[in-house]
Amino acid sequence: MQENEDTHWMRHALNLAQQAAEQDEVPVGAVIVRDGVVIGEGWNRPISTNDPTAHAEVVALRDAAKRTNNYRLTGATLYVTLEPCLMCAGAMVHARIGRLVYGASDPKRGAINSTTHALDTQGLNHRIEPEGGVLADESAALLQGFFRDRRRE
């Protein structure tokens, strides 16, 4: 059952990533789910908002905190189409996300398993259970197509 649920929510995140692409942003989408209900969602927006912190994960965390009227999102799962960077990993720890599910690995900036293991850092006051590779091919294909089109322009 968990695999089907993860796939369902990752497809939702992929739809959000497509919205980012339509706005000429790097196509990364994120959705936060608790008890089977979406409590936050977002997509990359650093270019359109002139905000270097407006990664999909941070936008979704802000949305969830606003909707729940609480910055602590205990028991929630964050689904994101690309392995989070160090900034986003830190934001998830501060928000007390319970579980992270991501699609494609990011060999250049991914801070969960690729460049570092940020969630395993000693001294963190909260632990997140990470799982990567859910719909990884679809997530990677969306990113590759976006950057291929950019190079053509």
PDB file of C-alpha atoms in Angstrom:
ATOM      1  CA  MET A   1       0.000   0.000   0.000  1.00  0.00           C
ATOM      2  CA  GLN A   2       2.794   2.441   0.876  1.00  0.00           C
ATOM      3  CA  GLU A   3       4.319   2.172  -2.599  1.00  0.00           C
ATOM      4  CA  ASN A   4       1.010   3.020  -4.289  1.00  0.00           C
ATOM      5  CA  GLU A   5       0.417   5.941  -1.931  1.00  0.00           C
ATOM      6  CA  ASP A   6       3.939   7.246  -2.550  1.00  0.00           C
ATOM      7  CA  THR A   7       3.462   6.938  -6.295  1.00  0.00           C
ATOM      8  CA  HIS A   8       0.130   8.765  -6.091  1.00  0.00           C
ATOM      9  CA  TRP A   9       1.575  11.734  -4.217  1.00  0.00           C
ATOM     10  CA  MET A  10       4.716  11.834  -6.353  1.00  0.00           C
ATOM     11  CA  ARG A  11       2.501  12.150  -9.435  1.00  0.00           C
ATOM     12  CA  HIS A  12       0.876  15.126  -7.723  1.00  0.00           C
ATOM     13  CA  ALA A  13       4.354  16.614  -7.154  1.00  0.00           C
ATOM     14  CA  LEU A  14       5.195  16.005 -10.828  1.00  0.00           C
ATOM     15  CA  ASN A  15       2.078  17.960 -11.839  1.00  0.00           C
ATOM     16  CA  LEU A  16       3.285  20.825  -9.661  1.00  0.00           C
ATOM     17  CA  ALA A  17       6.722  20.582 -11.273  1.00  0.00           C
ATOM     18  CA  GLN A  18       5.046  20.967 -14.652  1.00  0.00           C
ATOM     19  CA  GLN A  19       3.523  24.239 -13.419  1.00  0.00           C
ATOM     20  CA  ALA A  20       7.025  25.442 -12.590  1.00  0.00           C
ATOM     21  CA  ALA A  21       8.180  24.595 -16.126  1.00  0.00           C
ATOM     22  CA  GLU A  22       5.230  26.518 -17.589  1.00  0.00           C
ATOM     23  CA  GLN A  23       6.434  29.555 -15.611  1.00  0.00           C
ATOM     24  CA  ASP A  24      10.017  29.142 -16.910  1.00  0.00           C
ATOM     25  CA  GLU A  25      11.208  27.884 -13.519  1.00  0.00           C
ATOM     26  CA  VAL A  26      13.286  24.734 -13.029  1.00  0.00           C
ATOM     27  CA  PRO A  27      10.591  22.025 -12.878  1.00  0.00           C
ATOM     28  CA  VAL A  28      10.606  20.808  -9.293  1.00  0.00           C
ATOM     29  CA  GLY A  29       7.378  20.257  -7.383  1.00  0.00           C
ATOM     30  CA  ALA A  30       6.640  19.392  -3.763  1.00  0.00           C
ATOM     31  CA  VAL A  31       3.571  18.342  -1.813  1.00  0.00           C
ATOM     32  CA  ILE A  32       3.201  17.795   1.933  1.00  0.00           C
ATOM     33  CA  VAL A  33       0.697  15.191   3.093  1.00  0.00           C
ATOM     34  CA  ARG A  34      -0.514  14.293   6.575  1.00  0.00           C
ATOM     35  CA  ASP A  35      -3.119  11.625   7.259  1.00  0.00           C
ATOM     36  CA  GLY A  36      -3.836  11.324   3.539  1.00  0.00           C
ATOM     37  CA  VAL A  37      -4.603  15.030   3.121  1.00  0.00           C
ATOM     38  CA  VAL A  38      -2.564  17.686   1.299  1.00  0.00           C
ATOM     39  CA  ILE A  39      -1.542  20.338   3.821  1.00  0.00           C
ATOM     40  CA  GLY A  40       0.917  22.197   1.600  1.00  0.00           C
ATOM     41  CA  GLU A  41       2.247  22.324  -1.922  1.00  0.00           C
ATOM     42  CA  GLY A  42       4.523  24.335  -4.111  1.00  0.00           C
ATOM     43  CA  TRP A  43       6.903  24.462  -7.017  1.00  0.00           C
ATOM     44  CA  ASN A  44      10.158  26.228  -7.732  1.00  0.00           C
ATOM     45  CA  ARG A  45       9.738  30.011  -7.825  1.00  0.00           C
ATOM     46  CA  PRO A  46      13.128  31.670  -7.236  1.00  0.00           C
ATOM     47  CA  ILE A  47      13.174  33.400 -10.634  1.00  0.00           C
ATOM     48  CA  SER A  48       9.616  34.757 -10.599  1.00  0.00           C
ATOM     49  CA  THR A  49       9.807  35.897  -6.972  1.00  0.00           C
ATOM     50  CA  ASN A  50      13.448  37.046  -6.943  1.00  0.00           C
ATOM     51  CA  ASP A  51      13.834  34.858  -3.862  1.00  0.00           C
ATOM     52  CA  PRO A  52      16.773  32.439  -3.743  1.00  0.00           C
ATOM     53  CA  THR A  53      15.017  30.460  -0.990  1.00  0.00           C
ATOM     54  CA  ALA A  54      11.834  29.830  -3.011  1.00  0.00           C
ATOM     55  CA  HIS A  55      12.658  26.213  -3.781  1.00  0.00           C
ATOM     56  CA  ALA A  56       9.658  23.894  -4.166  1.00  0.00           C
ATOM     57  CA  GLU A  57      10.206  22.383  -0.717  1.00  0.00           C
ATOM     58  CA  VAL A  58      10.386  25.754   1.046  1.00  0.00           C
ATOM     59  CA  VAL A  59       7.319  27.043  -0.808  1.00  0.00           C
ATOM     60  CA  ALA A  60       5.420  23.886   0.235  1.00  0.00           C
ATOM     61  CA  LEU A  61       6.631  24.185   3.850  1.00  0.00           C
ATOM     62  CA  ARG A  62       5.480  27.805   4.001  1.00  0.00           C
ATOM     63  CA  ASP A  63       2.107  26.834   2.535  1.00  0.00           C
ATOM     64  CA  ALA A  64       1.654  23.969   5.013  1.00  0.00           C
ATOM     65  CA  ALA A  65       2.643  26.127   7.991  1.00  0.00           C
ATOM     66  CA  LYS A  66       0.142  28.768   6.925  1.00  0.00           C
ATOM     67  CA  ARG A  67      -2.669  26.266   6.306  1.00  0.00           C
ATOM     68  CA  THR A  68      -2.123  24.453   9.625  1.00  0.00           C
ATOM     69  CA  ASN A  69      -1.261  27.604  11.567  1.00  0.00           C
ATOM     70  CA  ASN A  70       1.818  25.817  12.875  1.00  0.00           C
ATOM     71  CA  TYR A  71       5.417  25.745  11.692  1.00  0.00           C
ATOM     72  CA  ARG A  72       5.860  22.271  13.161  1.00  0.00           C
ATOM     73  CA  LEU A  73       4.570  19.733  10.686  1.00  0.00           C
ATOM     74  CA  THR A  74       5.019  16.574  12.726  1.00  0.00           C
ATOM     75  CA  GLY A  75       3.727  13.379  11.183  1.00  0.00           C
ATOM     76  CA  ALA A  76       3.774  14.830   7.665  1.00  0.00           C
ATOM     77  CA  THR A  77       5.469  13.423   4.574  1.00  0.00           C
ATOM     78  CA  LEU A  78       7.092  15.746   2.058  1.00  0.00           C
ATOM     79  CA  TYR A  79       7.135  14.474  -1.540  1.00  0.00           C
ATOM     80  CA  VAL A  80       9.479  16.252  -3.947  1.00  0.00           C
ATOM     81  CA  THR A  81      10.521  15.413  -7.487  1.00  0.00           C
ATOM     82  CA  LEU A  82      14.243  16.113  -6.959  1.00  0.00           C
ATOM     83  CA  GLU A  83      16.591  15.258  -4.109  1.00  0.00           C
ATOM     84  CA  PRO A  84      16.616  18.271  -1.755  1.00  0.00           C
ATOM     85  CA  CYS A  85      19.570  20.618  -1.359  1.00  0.00           C
ATOM     86  CA  LEU A  86      21.208  21.439   1.976  1.00  0.00           C
ATOM     87  CA  MET A  87      18.986  24.493   2.582  1.00  0.00           C
ATOM     88  CA  CYS A  88      15.803  22.502   2.009  1.00  0.00           C
ATOM     89  CA  ALA A  89      17.003  19.613   4.169  1.00  0.00           C
ATOM     90  CA  GLY A  90      17.595  22.055   7.017  1.00  0.00           C
ATOM     91  CA  ALA A  91      14.165  23.635   6.559  1.00  0.00           C
ATOM     92  CA  MET A  92      12.534  20.198   6.722  1.00  0.00           C
ATOM     93  CA  VAL A  93      14.344  19.420   9.970  1.00  0.00           C
ATOM     94  CA  HIS A  94      13.185  22.712  11.497  1.00  0.00           C
ATOM     95  CA  ALA A  95       9.604  21.959  10.368  1.00  0.00           C
ATOM     96  CA  ARG A  96       9.803  18.488  11.963  1.00  0.00           C
ATOM     97  CA  ILE A  97       8.785  16.670   8.767  1.00  0.00           C
ATOM     98  CA  GLY A  98       8.437  12.975   9.571  1.00  0.00           C
ATOM     99  CA  ARG A  99       9.266  11.469   6.208  1.00  0.00           C
ATOM    100  CA  LEU A 100      10.834  12.620   2.951  1.00  0.00           C
ATOM    101  CA  VAL A 101      10.133  10.927  -0.379  1.00  0.00           C
ATOM    102  CA  TYR A 102      11.969  12.198  -3.439  1.00  0.00           C
ATOM    103  CA  GLY A 103      12.160  11.266  -7.090  1.00  0.00           C
ATOM    104  CA  ALA A 104      15.392  11.881  -8.993  1.00  0.00           C
ATOM    105  CA  SER A 105      18.781  12.106  -7.326  1.00  0.00           C
ATOM    106  CA  ASP A 106      20.748  15.336  -7.754  1.00  0.00           C
ATOM    107  CA  PRO A 107      24.436  14.450  -8.101  1.00  0.00           C
ATOM    108  CA  LYS A 108      25.534  18.111  -7.996  1.00  0.00           C
ATOM    109  CA  ARG A 109      23.451  19.580  -5.149  1.00  0.00           C
ATOM    110  CA  GLY A 110      21.502  16.748  -3.537  1.00  0.00           C
ATOM    111  CA  ALA A 111      22.143  16.771   0.205  1.00  0.00           C
ATOM    112  CA  ILE A 112      20.302  13.605   1.225  1.00  0.00           C
ATOM    113  CA  ASN A 113      22.461  10.913  -0.401  1.00  0.00           C
ATOM    114  CA  SER A 114      24.389  12.445  -3.310  1.00  0.00           C
ATOM    115  CA  THR A 115      26.834  15.120  -2.113  1.00  0.00           C
ATOM    116  CA  THR A 116      26.303  14.682   1.613  1.00  0.00           C
ATOM    117  CA  HIS A 117      24.026  12.958   4.106  1.00  0.00           C
ATOM    118  CA  ALA A 118      22.574  16.072   5.749  1.00  0.00           C
ATOM    119  CA  LEU A 119      19.810  14.230   7.595  1.00  0.00           C
ATOM    120  CA  ASP A 120      22.423  12.096   9.359  1.00  0.00           C
ATOM    121  CA  THR A 121      24.322  15.104  10.753  1.00  0.00           C
ATOM    122  CA  GLN A 122      25.194  14.747  14.417  1.00  0.00           C
ATOM    123  CA  GLY A 123      23.488  17.187  16.723  1.00  0.00           C
ATOM    124  CA  LEU A 124      20.209  17.479  14.815  1.00  0.00           C
ATOM    125  CA  ASN A 125      17.257  17.671  17.174  1.00  0.00           C
ATOM    126  CA  HIS A 126      14.961  15.843  14.764  1.00  0.00           C
ATOM    127  CA  ARG A 127      15.295  12.875  12.421  1.00  0.00           C
ATOM    128  CA  ILE A 128      13.574  12.453   9.058  1.00  0.00           C
ATOM    129  CA  GLU A 129      13.092   9.121   7.353  1.00  0.00           C
ATOM    130  CA  PRO A 130      14.256   9.575   3.708  1.00  0.00           C
ATOM    131  CA  GLU A 131      13.355   7.467   0.686  1.00  0.00           C
ATOM    132  CA  GLY A 132      14.566   8.233  -2.817  1.00  0.00           C
ATOM    133  CA  GLY A 133      13.853   6.947  -6.280  1.00  0.00           C
ATOM    134  CA  VAL A 134      10.042   7.135  -6.378  1.00  0.00           C
ATOM    135  CA  LEU A 135       9.143   7.902 -10.012  1.00  0.00           C
ATOM    136  CA  ALA A 136      12.787   8.876 -10.474  1.00  0.00           C
ATOM    137  CA  ASP A 137      12.748   8.315 -14.240  1.00  0.00           C
ATOM    138  CA  GLU A 138       9.723  10.569 -14.749  1.00  0.00           C
ATOM    139  CA  SER A 139      11.218  13.252 -12.517  1.00  0.00           C
ATOM    140  CA  ALA A 140      14.571  13.113 -14.298  1.00  0.00           C
ATOM    141  CA  ALA A 141      12.943  13.171 -17.740  1.00  0.00           C
ATOM    142  CA  LEU A 142      11.020  16.347 -16.888  1.00  0.00           C
ATOM    143  CA  LEU A 143      14.217  18.079 -15.762  1.00  0.00           C
ATOM    144  CA  GLN A 144      16.259  16.826 -18.719  1.00  0.00           C
ATOM    145  CA  GLY A 145      13.614  17.978 -21.196  1.00  0.00           C
ATOM    146  CA  PHE A 146      13.468  21.413 -19.564  1.00  0.00           C
ATOM    147  CA  PHE A 147      17.228  21.921 -19.749  1.00  0.00           C
ATOM    148  CA  ARG A 148      17.450  20.462 -23.277  1.00  0.00           C
ATOM    149  CA  ASP A 149      14.864  23.025 -24.421  1.00  0.00           C
ATOM    150  CA  ARG A 150      16.813  25.804 -22.659  1.00  0.00           C
ATOM    151  CA  ARG A 151      20.022  24.883 -24.458  1.00  0.00           C
ATOM    152  CA  ARG A 152      18.189  25.051 -27.800  1.00  0.00           C
ATOM    153  CA  GLU A 153      17.055  28.579 -27.041  1.00  0.00           C
TER     154      GLU A 153
END
